[in-house]
Amino acid sequence: MIRVGLIVAPGTANNIVNKIENELVEDFKKQISAADEWEIDIIVDPLTGETEFTNQIYSKTDEYLRENDWNFLISITDLPLFYKDKAVVIDIDSSDCAAMMSIPAFGWRPLKKRMKTAIINTLVIINKMNNNDTDIEEECRELKNMFTLSKLKHTEDYFEDSKTEHLLFHMNSKIRGTVRLVSGMTFANNPYNMMQSLSGVTAIAFATGAFGIIFSTMWNLSYLFPTWRLVAISVLSIFGMLFWIIISHDLWEQFKEGESKKLTSLYNSTTLLTLFISLLFYYLLLYLLFLSAAVTLLPPDFVAKTIQAEHIGVRFYLELAWFAASLTTVAGAIGAGFQDKQVIQESTYGYRQRMRYQKNEEENGES
């Protein structure tokens, strides 16, 4: 019996691994050893230490190896990992049968197929290294082929702190690696969940706007405003709501002495992108609601007579819905300050990390 331990972060990593667990067993038999029975143990653990250095996480995975009598261990973390300021996708500890994979480095959509390919090839490499087999070119090539837009590079290095040899697969470009990290961390935040947490705000905004579009003042303004002014209003309303949510819900991470500036910047960039995507969904939903309401409630002949226009066509309704969505987003921003603060906070990366640190400190204090 060959036992493989998978330490997975809660959320995306856990969901994907649970879906591919049975497939992994079959692939391990095909590519490593068909003569042996394979067993996979999955443990959910955020693997967060005092800082985001891999040697601290490896110290925890070593404990799992000793306690569970596993032959191999792969930890799949949602932490961003770095090697010489470049984003690390996979870090293999050559001196032990262990490896670490960073979910954010996979980018916006760490699809099931990509994760399965990474896990299988990582385990094959570990097995070959354990048997002093240096022919790992095919596995390295398959791992690199997963990233078509960002070039992946593999490097062997000795870590002085932990006295261990490592094989690292990392991004070749700092900029592309950072973009991939931010997009991956944003995916982990799940902007759709944050959008759901703003459902009450949507109701407030629509109720306000639905009342407003039955009056001719909004008709006249949307009819008279040029396109550039409508664009300016929508941009101001979206970003105004974005910054209001950040301030009112304490989502901006302040840099503290002893912490990594890079990680603080990553968390804040991820929060901004997550909120921006959520608010775009929110704005689009409002727009469609107002468009439906305007078409249903406002006869074109009556509107034309009221605002003294020669003709009311499709453009009028599109611009009225546009103007109403922008205007009521301001009202929604005020309402957003009264939402459940914790629900919105938990949709951001930095806040979740802070809670993990706090939990670790409490556990260490008890022990």
Coordinates of C-alpha atoms in Angstrom, one line a residue:
M1 CA 0.0 0.0 0.0
I2 CA 1.3 3.4 -1.0
R3 CA -0.2 6.3 0.8
V4 CA -0.3 9.8 -0.5
G5 CA -1.2 12.7 1.7
L6 CA -2.8 15.8 0.2
I7 CA -2.8 18.9 2.5
V8 CA -5.2 21.3 0.9
A9 CA -6.3 24.8 1.6
P10 CA -10.0 25.3 2.3
G11 CA -12.1 26.5 -0.6
T12 CA -10.9 26.1 -4.2
A13 CA -8.1 23.6 -3.6
N14 CA -10.3 21.4 -1.4
N15 CA -13.2 21.4 -3.9
I16 CA -11.0 20.5 -6.9
V17 CA -9.1 17.7 -5.1
N18 CA -12.3 16.1 -3.9
K19 CA -13.5 16.0 -7.4
I20 CA -10.4 14.4 -8.9
E21 CA -9.5 12.0 -6.0
N22 CA -10.6 8.8 -7.7
E23 CA -9.0 9.9 -11.0
L24 CA -5.7 10.5 -9.2
V25 CA -5.6 7.0 -7.8
E26 CA -6.0 5.5 -11.3
D27 CA -3.4 7.8 -12.8
F28 CA -0.9 7.0 -10.0
K29 CA -1.3 3.3 -10.9
K30 CA -0.8 3.9 -14.6
Q31 CA 2.2 6.3 -14.4
I32 CA 4.0 5.1 -11.2
S33 CA 3.2 1.6 -10.1
A34 CA 0.3 -0.6 -11.2
A35 CA 1.5 -3.4 -8.9
D36 CA 0.7 -1.4 -5.7
E37 CA -2.5 -0.3 -4.2
W38 CA -2.8 3.5 -3.8
E39 CA -4.6 5.4 -1.0
I40 CA -5.1 9.1 -0.8
D41 CA -5.7 11.0 2.5
I42 CA -7.0 14.5 2.2
I43 CA -6.6 16.9 5.1
V44 CA -7.9 20.5 5.0
D45 CA -5.4 22.9 6.5
P46 CA -4.7 26.6 5.5
L47 CA -1.0 26.0 6.4
T48 CA -0.4 29.6 7.5
G49 CA 2.5 30.5 9.7
E50 CA 3.8 33.7 11.2
T51 CA 5.1 34.7 7.8
E52 CA 4.7 33.4 4.3
F53 CA 8.0 31.6 4.0
T54 CA 7.9 28.1 2.6
N55 CA 10.3 26.6 5.2
Q56 CA 7.8 27.4 7.9
I57 CA 5.0 25.6 5.9
Y58 CA 7.3 22.7 5.2
S59 CA 8.0 22.3 9.0
K60 CA 4.3 21.8 9.4
T61 CA 4.0 19.3 6.5
D62 CA 6.9 17.3 8.0
E63 CA 4.8 16.8 11.1
Y64 CA 2.0 15.4 9.0
L65 CA 4.5 13.0 7.3
R66 CA 5.7 11.7 10.6
E67 CA 2.2 11.4 12.2
N68 CA 0.4 9.8 9.3
D69 CA 3.0 7.4 7.9
W70 CA 2.6 8.6 4.3
N71 CA 4.9 7.7 1.5
F72 CA 4.4 11.0 -0.3
L73 CA 3.0 14.4 0.6
I74 CA 1.8 17.3 -1.5
S75 CA 0.5 20.4 0.1
I76 CA -1.8 22.6 -2.0
T77 CA -1.8 26.1 -0.4
D78 CA -3.7 29.3 -1.3
L79 CA -0.7 31.3 -0.2
P80 CA 1.4 33.1 -2.8
L81 CA 5.0 31.7 -2.8
F82 CA 8.1 33.3 -4.2
Y83 CA 11.6 32.4 -5.3
K84 CA 13.8 35.4 -5.9
D85 CA 10.8 37.7 -6.3
K86 CA 9.2 35.4 -8.9
A87 CA 5.9 33.6 -8.3
V88 CA 6.4 29.9 -7.5
V89 CA 3.9 27.3 -8.9
I90 CA 5.5 24.1 -7.5
D91 CA 8.2 23.7 -4.9
I92 CA 9.6 20.1 -4.5
D93 CA 11.7 19.3 -1.5
S94 CA 14.3 17.0 -3.0
S95 CA 15.5 15.8 0.4
D96 CA 12.1 14.5 1.3
C97 CA 9.1 13.0 -0.4
A98 CA 7.2 16.3 -0.2
A99 CA 6.1 19.1 -2.4
M100 CA 4.1 22.3 -2.3
M101 CA 1.8 23.8 -4.9
S102 CA 0.5 27.4 -4.9
I103 CA -3.1 27.7 -6.1
P104 CA -2.9 31.5 -6.9
A105 CA 0.0 30.9 -9.3
F106 CA -2.2 28.9 -11.5
G107 CA -4.1 32.1 -12.4
W108 CA -7.7 33.0 -12.8
R109 CA -9.1 29.6 -13.4
P110 CA -7.2 26.7 -11.8
L111 CA -9.2 24.1 -13.8
K112 CA -9.6 20.6 -12.7
K113 CA -7.6 19.2 -15.6
R114 CA -4.7 21.5 -14.9
M115 CA -4.6 20.7 -11.2
K116 CA -4.7 17.0 -11.9
T117 CA -1.8 17.3 -14.4
A118 CA 0.3 19.2 -11.8
I119 CA -0.4 16.7 -9.0
I120 CA 0.4 13.7 -11.1
N121 CA 3.6 15.0 -12.6
T122 CA 4.8 16.4 -9.3
L123 CA 4.4 13.0 -7.7
V124 CA 6.1 11.3 -10.6
I125 CA 9.1 13.6 -10.2
I126 CA 9.2 13.0 -6.4
N127 CA 9.1 9.3 -7.0
K128 CA 11.9 9.4 -9.6
M129 CA 14.1 11.6 -7.3
N130 CA 13.5 9.2 -4.4
N131 CA 14.8 6.4 -6.7
N132 CA 17.8 8.5 -7.9
D133 CA 16.3 8.7 -11.4
T134 CA 17.3 12.0 -12.9
D135 CA 15.3 11.7 -16.1
I136 CA 12.4 14.1 -15.4
E137 CA 12.5 16.1 -18.7
E138 CA 9.1 14.8 -19.8
E139 CA 7.4 15.7 -16.6
C140 CA 9.0 19.2 -16.5
R141 CA 7.8 19.7 -20.1
E142 CA 4.2 18.8 -19.3
L143 CA 4.2 21.1 -16.3
K144 CA 5.5 24.0 -18.4
N145 CA 3.0 23.3 -21.2
M146 CA 0.2 24.1 -18.7
F147 CA 1.1 27.8 -18.9
T148 CA 0.9 29.0 -22.5
L149 CA 0.8 32.7 -21.8
S150 CA 3.4 32.8 -18.9
K151 CA 6.7 31.0 -19.3
L152 CA 7.5 28.5 -16.5
K153 CA 11.1 27.8 -15.6
H154 CA 12.5 25.1 -13.3
T155 CA 15.5 25.7 -11.0
E156 CA 17.4 23.6 -8.6
D157 CA 18.6 25.3 -5.4
Y158 CA 19.9 24.7 -1.9
F159 CA 18.0 26.4 0.9
E160 CA 20.5 27.3 3.6
D161 CA 17.8 28.0 6.3
S162 CA 16.3 24.5 6.1
K163 CA 19.4 22.7 4.8
T164 CA 17.4 21.1 1.9
E165 CA 17.6 20.8 -1.8
H166 CA 14.7 22.1 -3.8
L167 CA 13.4 21.8 -7.4
L168 CA 11.2 24.9 -8.0
F169 CA 8.9 25.6 -10.9
H170 CA 8.4 29.4 -11.1
M171 CA 7.4 32.2 -13.4
N172 CA 10.2 33.5 -15.7
S173 CA 8.8 37.0 -15.6
K174 CA 8.1 39.0 -12.4
I175 CA 5.4 41.1 -14.0
R176 CA 3.5 38.2 -15.6
G177 CA 3.9 36.2 -12.5
T178 CA 2.4 39.0 -10.3
V179 CA -0.5 39.4 -12.7
R180 CA -1.2 35.7 -12.6
L181 CA -1.0 35.7 -8.8
V182 CA -3.4 38.6 -8.5
S183 CA -5.9 37.0 -10.9
G184 CA -5.5 33.7 -9.0
M185 CA -6.1 35.3 -5.6
T186 CA -9.1 37.1 -7.0
F187 CA -10.6 33.8 -8.2
A188 CA -10.0 32.4 -4.7
N189 CA -12.0 35.4 -3.3
N190 CA -14.9 34.4 -5.5
P191 CA -16.3 37.8 -6.7
Y192 CA -19.7 36.2 -7.2
N193 CA -20.0 35.4 -3.5
M194 CA -19.3 39.0 -2.7
M195 CA -22.0 40.0 -5.3
Q196 CA -24.4 37.8 -3.4
S197 CA -23.5 39.6 -0.1
L198 CA -24.6 42.9 -1.8
S199 CA -28.0 41.6 -2.7
G200 CA -29.6 43.9 -0.1
V201 CA -27.8 46.9 -1.7
T202 CA -29.2 45.9 -5.1
A203 CA -32.7 46.0 -3.7
I204 CA -32.1 49.4 -2.1
A205 CA -30.7 50.8 -5.4
F206 CA -33.5 49.4 -7.6
A207 CA -36.2 50.6 -5.3
T208 CA -34.7 54.1 -5.3
G209 CA -34.3 54.1 -9.1
A210 CA -37.7 52.5 -9.9
F211 CA -39.3 55.4 -8.1
G212 CA -37.1 57.9 -9.9
I213 CA -37.7 56.7 -13.5
I214 CA -41.4 57.4 -13.4
F215 CA -40.7 61.2 -13.1
S216 CA -39.7 63.3 -16.1
T217 CA -36.7 64.9 -14.5
M218 CA -34.7 61.7 -15.0
W219 CA -36.0 61.4 -18.6
N220 CA -34.9 64.9 -19.5
L221 CA -31.4 64.5 -18.0
S222 CA -30.7 61.1 -19.6
Y223 CA -32.1 62.5 -22.9
L224 CA -29.9 65.7 -22.8
F225 CA -26.7 64.2 -21.4
P226 CA -24.0 63.4 -24.0
T227 CA -22.4 60.0 -24.0
W228 CA -19.2 61.2 -22.3
R229 CA -21.1 62.6 -19.4
L230 CA -23.0 59.3 -18.9
V231 CA -19.6 57.5 -19.0
A232 CA -18.2 59.9 -16.4
I233 CA -21.1 59.4 -14.1
S234 CA -21.0 55.6 -14.3
V235 CA -17.2 55.5 -13.7
L236 CA -17.5 57.9 -10.7
S237 CA -20.4 56.0 -9.2
I238 CA -18.7 52.6 -9.5
F239 CA -15.4 53.7 -8.1
G240 CA -17.1 55.8 -5.4
M241 CA -19.0 52.7 -4.2
L242 CA -15.8 50.7 -4.4
F243 CA -13.8 53.0 -2.2
W244 CA -16.8 53.5 0.2
I245 CA -17.0 49.7 0.7
I246 CA -13.3 49.5 1.3
I247 CA -13.3 52.3 3.9
S248 CA -16.6 51.4 5.7
H249 CA -15.7 47.7 6.0
D250 CA -12.0 48.1 6.8
L251 CA -10.7 46.1 3.8
W252 CA -7.5 48.0 3.2
E253 CA -4.4 46.2 4.6
Q254 CA -2.0 48.6 6.3
F255 CA 1.6 47.8 6.1
K256 CA 3.1 46.9 9.5
E257 CA 6.7 46.7 10.6
G258 CA 8.1 43.2 10.0
E259 CA 5.6 42.3 7.4
S260 CA 6.2 41.9 3.7
K261 CA 5.3 45.0 1.6
K262 CA 4.9 42.7 -1.4
L263 CA 2.3 40.6 0.3
T264 CA 0.5 43.7 1.6
S265 CA 0.4 45.1 -1.9
L266 CA -0.8 41.8 -3.3
Y267 CA -3.7 41.6 -0.8
N268 CA -4.8 45.2 -1.5
S269 CA -4.6 44.7 -5.3
T270 CA -6.6 41.5 -5.0
T271 CA -9.2 43.3 -2.9
L272 CA -9.5 46.1 -5.4
L273 CA -9.9 43.6 -8.3
T274 CA -12.4 41.4 -6.5
L275 CA -14.6 44.4 -5.5
F276 CA -14.3 45.9 -9.0
I277 CA -15.5 42.7 -10.7
S278 CA -18.3 42.3 -8.1
L279 CA -19.5 45.8 -8.7
L280 CA -19.5 45.3 -12.4
F281 CA -21.9 42.4 -12.0
Y282 CA -23.9 44.6 -9.6
Y283 CA -24.0 47.5 -12.1
L284 CA -24.9 45.2 -15.0
L285 CA -27.8 43.6 -13.0
L286 CA -29.1 47.1 -12.0
Y287 CA -28.9 48.2 -15.7
L288 CA -30.9 45.2 -16.9
L289 CA -33.5 45.7 -14.2
F290 CA -33.9 49.4 -15.0
L291 CA -34.0 48.7 -18.7
S292 CA -36.9 46.2 -18.2
A293 CA -38.7 48.6 -15.9
A294 CA -38.4 51.5 -18.3
V295 CA -39.6 49.5 -21.3
T296 CA -42.5 48.2 -19.3
L297 CA -43.6 51.4 -17.6
L298 CA -42.9 54.2 -20.0
P299 CA -44.9 54.4 -23.3
P300 CA -42.6 56.1 -25.9
D301 CA -45.4 58.5 -27.2
F302 CA -46.1 59.8 -23.7
V303 CA -42.4 60.3 -22.9
A304 CA -41.9 62.1 -26.3
K305 CA -44.8 64.4 -25.5
T306 CA -43.6 65.1 -22.0
I307 CA -39.9 66.0 -22.8
Q308 CA -40.9 67.6 -26.1
A309 CA -38.9 65.2 -28.3
E310 CA -39.7 64.3 -31.9
H311 CA -39.0 60.6 -31.5
I312 CA -38.3 58.2 -28.7
G313 CA -36.4 55.1 -29.7
V314 CA -34.4 52.3 -28.3
R315 CA -31.5 54.6 -27.5
F316 CA -33.6 56.6 -25.1
Y317 CA -34.4 53.5 -23.0
L318 CA -30.8 52.3 -23.1
E319 CA -29.5 55.7 -21.8
L320 CA -32.2 56.0 -19.2
A321 CA -31.3 52.7 -17.7
W322 CA -27.7 53.6 -17.9
F323 CA -28.3 56.9 -16.1
A324 CA -30.6 55.3 -13.5
A325 CA -28.0 52.6 -12.7
S326 CA -25.3 55.1 -12.2
L327 CA -27.4 57.4 -10.1
T328 CA -28.7 54.7 -7.8
T329 CA -25.3 53.2 -7.3
V330 CA -24.6 56.2 -5.2
A331 CA -27.6 55.3 -3.0
G332 CA -26.4 51.7 -3.0
A333 CA -23.0 52.8 -1.7
I334 CA -24.6 54.3 1.3
G335 CA -26.6 51.1 1.8
A336 CA -23.5 49.0 1.5
G337 CA -22.2 50.5 4.7
F338 CA -25.1 48.9 6.6
Q339 CA -24.5 45.3 5.2
D340 CA -23.1 42.5 7.4
K341 CA -19.5 43.7 7.8
Q342 CA -18.1 40.2 8.3
V343 CA -19.7 38.7 5.2
I344 CA -18.0 41.2 3.0
Q345 CA -14.7 41.0 4.9
E346 CA -14.6 37.3 4.5
S347 CA -14.7 37.7 0.7
T348 CA -11.2 39.3 0.8
Y349 CA -7.9 37.6 0.9
G350 CA -6.2 39.9 3.4
Y351 CA -9.0 39.6 6.0
R352 CA -9.0 35.8 5.8
Q353 CA -5.2 35.8 6.3
R354 CA -5.5 38.0 9.3
M355 CA -8.1 35.6 10.9
R356 CA -5.8 32.7 10.2
Y357 CA -2.9 34.5 11.9
Q358 CA -5.1 35.3 14.9
K359 CA -6.3 31.7 15.2
N360 CA -2.7 30.5 15.1
E361 CA -1.7 32.9 17.8
E362 CA -4.6 31.7 20.0
E363 CA -3.7 28.1 19.5
N364 CA 0.0 28.8 20.2
G365 CA -1.1 30.7 23.3
E366 CA -3.2 27.8 24.6
S367 CA -0.4 25.3 24.0

